[in-house]
XYZ file of C-alpha atoms in Angstrom:
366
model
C -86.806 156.322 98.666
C -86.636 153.130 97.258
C -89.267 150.505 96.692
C -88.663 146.587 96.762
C -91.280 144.605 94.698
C -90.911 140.557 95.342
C -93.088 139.688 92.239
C -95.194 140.572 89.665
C -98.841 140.558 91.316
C -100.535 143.461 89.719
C -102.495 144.814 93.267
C -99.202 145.523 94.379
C -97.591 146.627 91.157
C -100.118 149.094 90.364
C -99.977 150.189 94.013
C -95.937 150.611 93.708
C -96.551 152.524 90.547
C -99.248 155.078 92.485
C -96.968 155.521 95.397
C -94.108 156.183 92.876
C -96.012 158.688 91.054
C -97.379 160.603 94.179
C -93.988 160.848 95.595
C -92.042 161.901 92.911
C -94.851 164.649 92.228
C -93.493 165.833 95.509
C -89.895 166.039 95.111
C -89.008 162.810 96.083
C -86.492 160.886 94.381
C -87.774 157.414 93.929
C -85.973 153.876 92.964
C -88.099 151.289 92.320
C -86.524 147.682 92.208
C -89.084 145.040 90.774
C -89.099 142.195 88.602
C -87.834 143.054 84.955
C -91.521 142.482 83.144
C -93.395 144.512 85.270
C -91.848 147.863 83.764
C -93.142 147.372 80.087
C -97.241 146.606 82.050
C -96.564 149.411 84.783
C -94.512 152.065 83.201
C -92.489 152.997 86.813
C -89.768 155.015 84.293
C -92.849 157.060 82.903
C -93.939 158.582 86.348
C -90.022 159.614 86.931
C -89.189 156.908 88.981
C -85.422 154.926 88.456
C -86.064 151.321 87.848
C -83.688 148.591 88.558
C -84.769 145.538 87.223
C -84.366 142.384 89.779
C -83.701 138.637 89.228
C -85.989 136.406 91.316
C -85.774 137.384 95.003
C -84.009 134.164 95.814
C -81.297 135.294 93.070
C -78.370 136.332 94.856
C -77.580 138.332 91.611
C -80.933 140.160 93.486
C -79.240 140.857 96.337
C -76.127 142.551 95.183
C -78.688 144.744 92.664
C -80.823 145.923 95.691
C -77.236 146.570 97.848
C -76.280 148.629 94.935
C -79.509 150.773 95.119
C -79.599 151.267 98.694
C -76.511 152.995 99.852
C -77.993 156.227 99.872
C -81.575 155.478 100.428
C -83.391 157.341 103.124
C -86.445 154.727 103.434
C -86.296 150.912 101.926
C -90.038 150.553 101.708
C -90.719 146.631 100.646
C -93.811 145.598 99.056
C -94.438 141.890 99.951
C -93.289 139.045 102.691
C -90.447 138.498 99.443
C -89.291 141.705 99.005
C -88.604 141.937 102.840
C -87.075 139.014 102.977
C -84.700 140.394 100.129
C -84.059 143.811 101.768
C -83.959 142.375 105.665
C -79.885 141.492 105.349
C -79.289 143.599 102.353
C -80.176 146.084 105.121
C -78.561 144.821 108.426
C -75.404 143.787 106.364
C -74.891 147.896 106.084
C -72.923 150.506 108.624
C -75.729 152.583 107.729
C -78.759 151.224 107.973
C -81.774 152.792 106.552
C -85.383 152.429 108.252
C -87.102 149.560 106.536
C -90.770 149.830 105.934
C -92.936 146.567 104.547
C -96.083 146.434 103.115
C -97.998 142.540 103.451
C -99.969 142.526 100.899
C -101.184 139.013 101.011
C -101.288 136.133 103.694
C -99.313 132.913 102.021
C -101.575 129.758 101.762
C -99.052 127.172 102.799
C -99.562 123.884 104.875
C -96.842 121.547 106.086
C -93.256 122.355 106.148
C -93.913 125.264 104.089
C -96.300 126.824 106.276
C -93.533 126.515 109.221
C -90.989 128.332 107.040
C -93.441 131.134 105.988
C -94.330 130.998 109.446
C -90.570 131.977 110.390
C -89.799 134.002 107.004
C -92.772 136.581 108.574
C -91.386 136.720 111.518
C -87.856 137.723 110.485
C -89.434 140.177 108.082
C -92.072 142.053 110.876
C -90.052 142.315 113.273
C -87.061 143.830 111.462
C -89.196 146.383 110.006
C -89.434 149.419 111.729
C -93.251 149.689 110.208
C -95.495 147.210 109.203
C -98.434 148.005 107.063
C -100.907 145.070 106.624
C -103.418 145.302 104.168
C -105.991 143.980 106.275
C -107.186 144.050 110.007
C -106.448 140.422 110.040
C -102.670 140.984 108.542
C -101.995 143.789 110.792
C -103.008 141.458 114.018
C -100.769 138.882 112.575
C -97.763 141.112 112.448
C -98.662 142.071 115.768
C -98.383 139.133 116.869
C -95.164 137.782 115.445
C -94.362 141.028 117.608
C -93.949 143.940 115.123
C -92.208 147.041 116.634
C -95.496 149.261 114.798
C -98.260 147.698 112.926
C -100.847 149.832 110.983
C -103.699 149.557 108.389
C -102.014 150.244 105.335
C -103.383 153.111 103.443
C -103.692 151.850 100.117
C -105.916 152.437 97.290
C -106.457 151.144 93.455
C -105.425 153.906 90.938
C -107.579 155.307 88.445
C -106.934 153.195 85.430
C -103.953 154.482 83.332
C -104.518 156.352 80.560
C -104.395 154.154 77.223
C -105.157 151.172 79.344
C -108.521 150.738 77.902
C -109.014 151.475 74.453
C -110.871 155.076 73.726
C -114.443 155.104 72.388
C -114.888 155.933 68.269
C -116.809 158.851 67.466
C -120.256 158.018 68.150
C -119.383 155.043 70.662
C -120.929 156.015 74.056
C -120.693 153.687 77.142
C -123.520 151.850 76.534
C -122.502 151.328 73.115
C -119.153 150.027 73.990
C -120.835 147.979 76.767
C -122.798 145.750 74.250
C -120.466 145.969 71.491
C -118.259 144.057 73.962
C -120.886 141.868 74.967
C -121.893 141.048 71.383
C -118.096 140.311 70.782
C -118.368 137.646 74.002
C -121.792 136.354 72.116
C -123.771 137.466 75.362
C -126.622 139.739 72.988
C -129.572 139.028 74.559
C -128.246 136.765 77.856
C -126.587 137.718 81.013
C -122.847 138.367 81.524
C -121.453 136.350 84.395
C -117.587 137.809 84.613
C -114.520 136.720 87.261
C -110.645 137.540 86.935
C -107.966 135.982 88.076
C -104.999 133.669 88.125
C -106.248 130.350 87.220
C -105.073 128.523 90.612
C -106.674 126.236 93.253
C -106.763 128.886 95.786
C -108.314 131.431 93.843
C -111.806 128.959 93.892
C -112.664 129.371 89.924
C -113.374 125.261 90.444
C -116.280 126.107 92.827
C -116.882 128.642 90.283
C -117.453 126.078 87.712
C -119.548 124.293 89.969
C -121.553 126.705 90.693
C -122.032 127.425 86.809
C -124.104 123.847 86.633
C -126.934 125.908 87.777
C -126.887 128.297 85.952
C -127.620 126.069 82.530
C -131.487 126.016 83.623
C -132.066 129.615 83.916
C -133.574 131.197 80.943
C -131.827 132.997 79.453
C -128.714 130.960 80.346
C -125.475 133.495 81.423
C -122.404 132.944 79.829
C -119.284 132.979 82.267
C -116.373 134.432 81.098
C -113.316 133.897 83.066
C -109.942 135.595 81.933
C -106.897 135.315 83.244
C -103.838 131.754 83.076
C -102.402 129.729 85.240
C -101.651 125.863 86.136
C -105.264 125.083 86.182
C -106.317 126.551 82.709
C -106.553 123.423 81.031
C -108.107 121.274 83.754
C -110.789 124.048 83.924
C -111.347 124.074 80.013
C -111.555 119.766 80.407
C -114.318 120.743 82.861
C -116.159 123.185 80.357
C -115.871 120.703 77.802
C -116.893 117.658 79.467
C -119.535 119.037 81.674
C -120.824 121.552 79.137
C -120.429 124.454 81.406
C -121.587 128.069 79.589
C -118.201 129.221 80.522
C -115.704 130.641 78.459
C -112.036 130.837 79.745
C -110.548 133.845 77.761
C -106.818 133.609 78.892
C -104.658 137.056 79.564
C -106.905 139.857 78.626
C -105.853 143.586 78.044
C -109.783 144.636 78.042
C -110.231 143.271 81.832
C -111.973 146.917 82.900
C -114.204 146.429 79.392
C -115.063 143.341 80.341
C -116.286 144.256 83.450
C -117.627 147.009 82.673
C -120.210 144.785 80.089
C -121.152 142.344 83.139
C -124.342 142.167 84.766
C -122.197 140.530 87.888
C -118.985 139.828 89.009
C -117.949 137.158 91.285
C -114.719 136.735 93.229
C -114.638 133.220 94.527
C -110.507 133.132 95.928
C -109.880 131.640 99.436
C -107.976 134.958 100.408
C -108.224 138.350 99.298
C -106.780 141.332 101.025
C -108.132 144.758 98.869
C -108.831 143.140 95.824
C -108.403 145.000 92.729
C -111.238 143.491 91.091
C -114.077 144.357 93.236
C -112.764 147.654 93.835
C -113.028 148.173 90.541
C -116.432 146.018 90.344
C -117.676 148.531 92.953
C -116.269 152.061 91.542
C -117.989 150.415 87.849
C -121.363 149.835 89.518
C -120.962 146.214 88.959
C -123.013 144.100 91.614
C -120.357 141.633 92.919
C -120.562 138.096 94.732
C -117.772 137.342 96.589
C -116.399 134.933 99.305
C -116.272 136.546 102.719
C -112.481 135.958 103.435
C -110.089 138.492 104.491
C -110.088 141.927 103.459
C -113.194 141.309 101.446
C -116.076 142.200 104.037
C -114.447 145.112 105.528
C -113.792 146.649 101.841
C -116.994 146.270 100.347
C -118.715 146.737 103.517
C -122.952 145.667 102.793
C -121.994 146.907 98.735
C -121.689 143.560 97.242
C -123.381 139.698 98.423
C -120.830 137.628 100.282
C -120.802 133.625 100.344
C -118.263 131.217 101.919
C -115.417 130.181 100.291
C -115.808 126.846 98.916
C -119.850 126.615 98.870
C -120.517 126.007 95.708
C -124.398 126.117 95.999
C -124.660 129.343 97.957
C -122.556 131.010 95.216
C -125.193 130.145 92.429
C -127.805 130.866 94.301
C -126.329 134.547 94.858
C -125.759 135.002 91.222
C -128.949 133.609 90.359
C -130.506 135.950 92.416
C -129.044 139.107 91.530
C -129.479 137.916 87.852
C -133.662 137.641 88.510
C -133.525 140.504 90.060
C -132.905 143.693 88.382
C -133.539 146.397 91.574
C -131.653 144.128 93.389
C -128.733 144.898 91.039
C -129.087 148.783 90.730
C -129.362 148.789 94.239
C -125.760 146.991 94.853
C -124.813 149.211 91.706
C -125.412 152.322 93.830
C -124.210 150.937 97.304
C -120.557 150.227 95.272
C -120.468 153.602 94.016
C -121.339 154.928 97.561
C -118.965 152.486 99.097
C -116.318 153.264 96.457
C -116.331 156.851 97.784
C -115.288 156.133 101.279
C -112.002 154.859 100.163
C -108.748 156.537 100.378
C -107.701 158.454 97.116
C -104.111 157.693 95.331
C -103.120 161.501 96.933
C -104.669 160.687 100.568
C -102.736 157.112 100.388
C -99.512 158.986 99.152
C -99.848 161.265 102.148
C -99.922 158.725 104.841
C -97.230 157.067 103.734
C -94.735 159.829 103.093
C -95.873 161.082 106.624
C -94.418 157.527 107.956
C -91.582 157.949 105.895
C -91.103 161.597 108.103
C -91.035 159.983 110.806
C -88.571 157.671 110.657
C -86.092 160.181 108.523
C -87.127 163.055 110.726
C -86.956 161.412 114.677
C -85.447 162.867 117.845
């Protein structure tokens, strides 16, 4: 079997990693062909997988790599509307064509032009594929549209953090002391912890975010925001913090993220589109109350387990945090509904299942 990853996102990286483990736990002889600098973060090699590193997926130096890898395969499963656009003539330029399975992770935000050539680029890619697996109901409707052959819910679920990920407690160190000895380290000891992830980007909303944080400067004691994560808006965001005198601190690439969240009182995800985000699955599974925008995959994921605003609203967004932050039943409550929610979600083996039982049925038809 051989998985195509179009970039380095790390939802679908650590999903590709899962899958690759699950599978090859089961006999199956797995390639996976991704971008060279996700092995060293996801380890593919150390779960018995091949890896084949790949140039950008516009790369024709790509192309020939992935050609290479798939003579033989039984199943191309791609990961991403890039990856399927890779494997799509890779595929259909062979006398024997393996099934091709694709995995849409994420709707593009595109307008113009560019939204007319995504527009086309999905179409290609769905209807290709012998299955689609969309993320979301609203993904799996799409493909459905463009007029998949067979469009499903994808089964897919966050792994359990891997081990060595987050750094082990010292003898004595419980989880409440690691909690404040990571707060104390953010200078949060005796104020709230306000705490978002992400790629610092206009469409993952961490401008509303800031706007939102105005309010937040009244409250007593006033919550520090800590943001990690880069990206093209980093230093337009830290010229906001600066000149506004936001209590935000932007902490750039962290290796701590699950720490960090672990030591908030909330998290908030404020993106325009998320499909199963790992961050409030993991906000959820943590017992972390979590704000977040009611786009996509968000509200049937978290289900009534975390407070949902619209994207963009800058006021409703403070006013959930602030809310959650004067109200400490309010939190335990959402604390417990995660957990609960948490639960209901498919497990790395049940996920592995349903897919190697689609992967039967394509290698195993009349």
């Amino acid at each position: 079997m051989v998985q195509v990853v179009g970039s380095g996102s790390a939802r679908t990286c650590a999903h590709v990693r899962s899958l690759a483990a699950g599978l090859v736990a089961r006999g199956v002889r797995v390639t996976v062909c991704a971008p060279h600098a996700t092995e060293p973060d996801y380890g593919f090699t150390d779960v018995g997988a091949r890896f084949v590193p790949l140039a950008d997926c516009t790369d024709p130096e790509a192309a020939v790599a992935l050609r290479a890898v798939c003579g033989d395969a039984d199943v191309v499963h791609a990961h991403g509307l890039r990856a399927g656009a890779l494997a799509v003539p890779v595929l259909y330029g062979r006398r024997r064509r393996a099934p091709l399975v694709v995995t849409w992770h994420a709707r593009t935000q595109a307008a113009g032009a560019r939204a007319r050539l995504m527009w086309l680029l999905e179409r290609r890619v769905v209807r290709a594929a012998r299955v689609v697996f969309g993320t979301t109901s609203d993904l799996v409707d799409r493909a459905r549209r463009h007029g998949a052959r067979d469009a499903r819910l994808a089964p897919v679920s966050v792994p359990v953090p891997r081990a060595g990920s987050a750094r082990p407690p010292r003898p004595g160190e419980g989880a409440d002391g690691r909690r404040e000895k990571t707060r104390a380290e953010l200078g949060v000891t005796g104020r709230p912890l306000v705490f978002a992830i992400g790629r610092l980007a206009p469409r993952q909303g961490f401008g509303t975010l800031l706007t939102a944080s105005r309010a937040w400067r009244g409250l007593e004691p006033p919550p520090l925001l800590a943001v990690a994560g880069e990206g093209p808006d980093r230093a337009a965001l830290q010229r906001r913090v600066d000149d506004e005198e936001l209590p935000v601190r932007l902490l750039g690439r962290r290796g701590d993220a699950l720490e960090l969240l672990a030591a908030a009182d909330v998290a908030v995800l404020p993106a325009r589109w998320e499909g199963r985000a790992v961050v409030a699955q993991e906000a959820l599974r943590a017992g972390v109350p979590l704000v977040a925008t009611a786009v996509g995959g968000l509200p049937e994921l978290v289900g009534d387990a975390a407070l949902l605003v619209p994207y963009g609203d800058a006021e409703a967004l403070a006013d959930a945090v602030a809310g959650l932050l004067a109200d400490p039943a309010r939190r335990r409550s959402l604390a417990a509904a995660g957990r609960a929610q948490a639960a209901t979600w498919p497990s790395e083996d049940e996920t592995v299942a349903q897919v190697l039982s689609v992967y039967d049925e394509l290698t195993q038809g009349p």
